[in-house]
mmCIF file of C-alpha atoms in Angstrom:
data_model
loop_
_atom_site.group_PDB
_atom_site.id
_atom_site.type_symbol
_atom_site.label_atom_id
_atom_site.label_comp_id
_atom_site.label_asym_id
_atom_site.label_seq_id
_atom_site.Cartn_x
_atom_site.Cartn_y
_atom_site.Cartn_z
ATOM 1 C CA UNK Z 1 49.444 24.417 -21.854
ATOM 2 C CA UNK Z 2 46.788 21.919 -22.866
ATOM 3 C CA UNK Z 3 44.731 20.785 -19.872
ATOM 4 C CA UNK Z 4 42.378 18.523 -21.795
ATOM 5 C CA UNK Z 5 42.671 14.837 -20.999
ATOM 6 C CA UNK Z 6 40.875 11.757 -22.317
ATOM 7 C CA UNK Z 7 39.131 11.468 -18.947
ATOM 8 C CA UNK Z 8 37.763 14.997 -19.228
ATOM 9 C CA UNK Z 9 36.313 14.195 -22.653
ATOM 10 C CA UNK Z 10 34.642 11.033 -21.360
ATOM 11 C CA UNK Z 11 33.297 12.425 -18.082
ATOM 12 C CA UNK Z 12 32.195 15.875 -17.035
ATOM 13 C CA UNK Z 13 34.071 17.550 -14.200
ATOM 14 C CA UNK Z 14 31.836 16.940 -11.194
ATOM 15 C CA UNK Z 15 34.210 16.406 -8.319
ATOM 16 C CA UNK Z 16 35.500 18.755 -5.643
ATOM 17 C CA UNK Z 17 38.962 18.277 -4.180
ATOM 18 C CA UNK Z 18 40.568 19.716 -1.072
ATOM 19 C CA UNK Z 19 44.350 19.982 -0.860
ATOM 20 C CA UNK Z 20 45.106 20.215 2.844
ATOM 21 C CA UNK Z 21 47.909 20.013 5.340
ATOM 22 C CA UNK Z 22 48.297 16.636 7.064
ATOM 23 C CA UNK Z 23 47.003 18.243 10.278
ATOM 24 C CA UNK Z 24 43.733 19.375 8.667
ATOM 25 C CA UNK Z 25 43.144 16.633 6.096
ATOM 26 C CA UNK Z 26 41.304 14.324 8.490
ATOM 27 C CA UNK Z 27 38.663 16.959 9.177
ATOM 28 C CA UNK Z 28 37.999 17.444 5.484
ATOM 29 C CA UNK Z 29 37.841 13.694 4.939
ATOM 30 C CA UNK Z 30 35.405 13.288 7.828
ATOM 31 C CA UNK Z 31 33.280 15.940 6.132
ATOM 32 C CA UNK Z 32 33.192 13.763 3.014
ATOM 33 C CA UNK Z 33 35.595 15.740 0.828
ATOM 34 C CA UNK Z 34 38.047 14.013 -1.466
ATOM 35 C CA UNK Z 35 41.307 15.170 0.062
ATOM 36 C CA UNK Z 36 44.984 15.157 -0.878
ATOM 37 C CA UNK Z 37 47.658 16.144 1.615
ATOM 38 C CA UNK Z 38 50.634 18.378 0.900
ATOM 39 C CA UNK Z 39 53.444 19.641 3.105
ATOM 40 C CA UNK Z 40 54.912 22.441 1.005
ATOM 41 C CA UNK Z 41 54.554 24.577 -2.112
ATOM 42 C CA UNK Z 42 56.087 21.984 -4.447
ATOM 43 C CA UNK Z 43 53.664 19.258 -3.331
ATOM 44 C CA UNK Z 44 50.737 21.670 -3.569
ATOM 45 C CA UNK Z 45 51.652 22.713 -7.112
ATOM 46 C CA UNK Z 46 52.205 19.078 -8.110
ATOM 47 C CA UNK Z 47 48.782 18.099 -6.736
ATOM 48 C CA UNK Z 48 47.029 20.927 -8.581
ATOM 49 C CA UNK Z 49 48.874 20.141 -11.803
ATOM 50 C CA UNK Z 50 47.917 16.469 -11.541
ATOM 51 C CA UNK Z 51 44.275 17.292 -10.857
ATOM 52 C CA UNK Z 52 44.100 19.652 -13.834
ATOM 53 C CA UNK Z 53 45.554 16.915 -16.049
ATOM 54 C CA UNK Z 54 43.166 14.332 -14.578
ATOM 55 C CA UNK Z 55 40.166 16.484 -15.420
ATOM 56 C CA UNK Z 56 37.970 15.097 -12.649
ATOM 57 C CA UNK Z 57 37.837 18.063 -10.272
ATOM 58 C CA UNK Z 58 35.464 20.917 -11.046
ATOM 59 C CA UNK Z 59 36.679 22.721 -7.903
ATOM 60 C CA UNK Z 60 40.090 22.514 -6.276
ATOM 61 C CA UNK Z 61 40.114 24.098 -2.819
ATOM 62 C CA UNK Z 62 43.525 24.675 -1.251
ATOM 63 C CA UNK Z 63 43.989 25.085 2.491
ATOM 64 C CA UNK Z 64 45.103 28.625 3.322
ATOM 65 C CA UNK Z 65 48.357 27.521 4.968
ATOM 66 C CA UNK Z 66 49.427 25.795 1.739
ATOM 67 C CA UNK Z 67 48.097 28.554 -0.515
ATOM 68 C CA UNK Z 68 50.332 31.089 1.213
ATOM 69 C CA UNK Z 69 53.419 28.951 0.491
ATOM 70 C CA UNK Z 70 52.849 29.021 -3.275
ATOM 71 C CA UNK Z 71 54.467 31.842 -5.262
ATOM 72 C CA UNK Z 72 52.170 34.839 -5.866
ATOM 73 C CA UNK Z 73 52.545 34.487 -9.646
ATOM 74 C CA UNK Z 74 51.270 30.890 -9.499
ATOM 75 C CA UNK Z 75 48.384 31.869 -7.219
ATOM 76 C CA UNK Z 76 47.457 34.695 -9.618
ATOM 77 C CA UNK Z 77 47.311 32.235 -12.514
ATOM 78 C CA UNK Z 78 45.166 29.868 -10.463
ATOM 79 C CA UNK Z 79 42.680 32.551 -9.417
ATOM 80 C CA UNK Z 80 42.122 33.529 -13.068
ATOM 81 C CA UNK Z 81 41.322 29.946 -14.034
ATOM 82 C CA UNK Z 82 37.678 28.889 -14.154
ATOM 83 C CA UNK Z 83 37.915 25.261 -15.234
ATOM 84 C CA UNK Z 84 38.600 23.861 -12.780
ATOM 85 C CA UNK Z 85 37.882 26.624 -10.313
ATOM 86 C CA UNK Z 86 40.902 26.883 -7.999
ATOM 87 C CA UNK Z 87 40.429 28.727 -4.735
ATOM 88 C CA UNK Z 88 41.798 29.059 -1.248
ATOM 89 C CA UNK Z 89 40.085 27.928 1.924
ATOM 90 C CA UNK Z 90 40.401 30.282 4.872
ATOM 91 C CA UNK Z 91 43.123 29.202 7.280
ATOM 92 C CA UNK Z 92 41.843 28.567 10.793
ATOM 93 C CA UNK Z 93 45.077 30.074 12.124
ATOM 94 C CA UNK Z 94 44.655 33.244 10.058
ATOM 95 C CA UNK Z 95 44.575 36.813 11.247
ATOM 96 C CA UNK Z 96 41.099 37.999 12.140
ATOM 97 C CA UNK Z 97 37.558 36.781 11.740
ATOM 98 C CA UNK Z 98 36.656 39.636 9.376
ATOM 99 C CA UNK Z 99 39.407 38.591 6.966
ATOM 100 C CA UNK Z 100 38.121 35.012 7.062
ATOM 101 C CA UNK Z 101 34.594 36.183 6.319
ATOM 102 C CA UNK Z 102 35.823 38.318 3.406
ATOM 103 C CA UNK Z 103 37.797 35.395 1.997
ATOM 104 C CA UNK Z 104 34.759 33.124 2.260
ATOM 105 C CA UNK Z 105 32.528 35.724 0.565
ATOM 106 C CA UNK Z 106 35.060 36.069 -2.266
ATOM 107 C CA UNK Z 107 35.309 32.294 -2.580
ATOM 108 C CA UNK Z 108 31.533 31.920 -2.828
ATOM 109 C CA UNK Z 109 31.228 34.816 -5.263
ATOM 110 C CA UNK Z 110 33.735 33.162 -7.591
ATOM 111 C CA UNK Z 111 32.048 29.776 -7.258
ATOM 112 C CA UNK Z 112 28.443 30.841 -7.840
ATOM 113 C CA UNK Z 113 28.809 34.151 -9.634
ATOM 114 C CA UNK Z 114 27.408 36.634 -7.133
ATOM 115 C CA UNK Z 115 28.181 38.071 -3.707
ATOM 116 C CA UNK Z 116 26.563 36.628 -0.576
ATOM 117 C CA UNK Z 117 26.428 38.543 2.683
ATOM 118 C CA UNK Z 118 26.381 36.917 6.076
ATOM 119 C CA UNK Z 119 24.801 39.837 7.916
ATOM 120 C CA UNK Z 120 21.135 39.186 8.636
ATOM 121 C CA UNK Z 121 18.724 41.922 7.673
ATOM 122 C CA UNK Z 122 15.278 42.439 9.068
ATOM 123 C CA UNK Z 123 15.682 39.865 11.802
ATOM 124 C CA UNK Z 124 17.386 39.425 15.129
ATOM 125 C CA UNK Z 125 21.161 39.246 15.084
#
């Protein structure tokens, strides 16, 4: 599959996109993120496919509730891709806080290339 587009050749990928559920999209928009809404796996896949073809987004962040609807084989392909970087955002309705923290650490490690810890050392907790 060729993901190069004329737009990508003319402009570098500098944009970040959030694909969110309708219920969470407003929060991302209020935070200043370019946001597309999706209701199901098909809409999520279509949005990602369109953004790859567009070539504008350097990062595509998918809300956890939508990510979980997409087939594991598609998610595996996305997580191996680096241009654009496609990742999942922790779902606020997810299991436990530790899992959310681990997902965020993994997300940041993929985005910047090294692991960040959120546990303070040498100072008060």
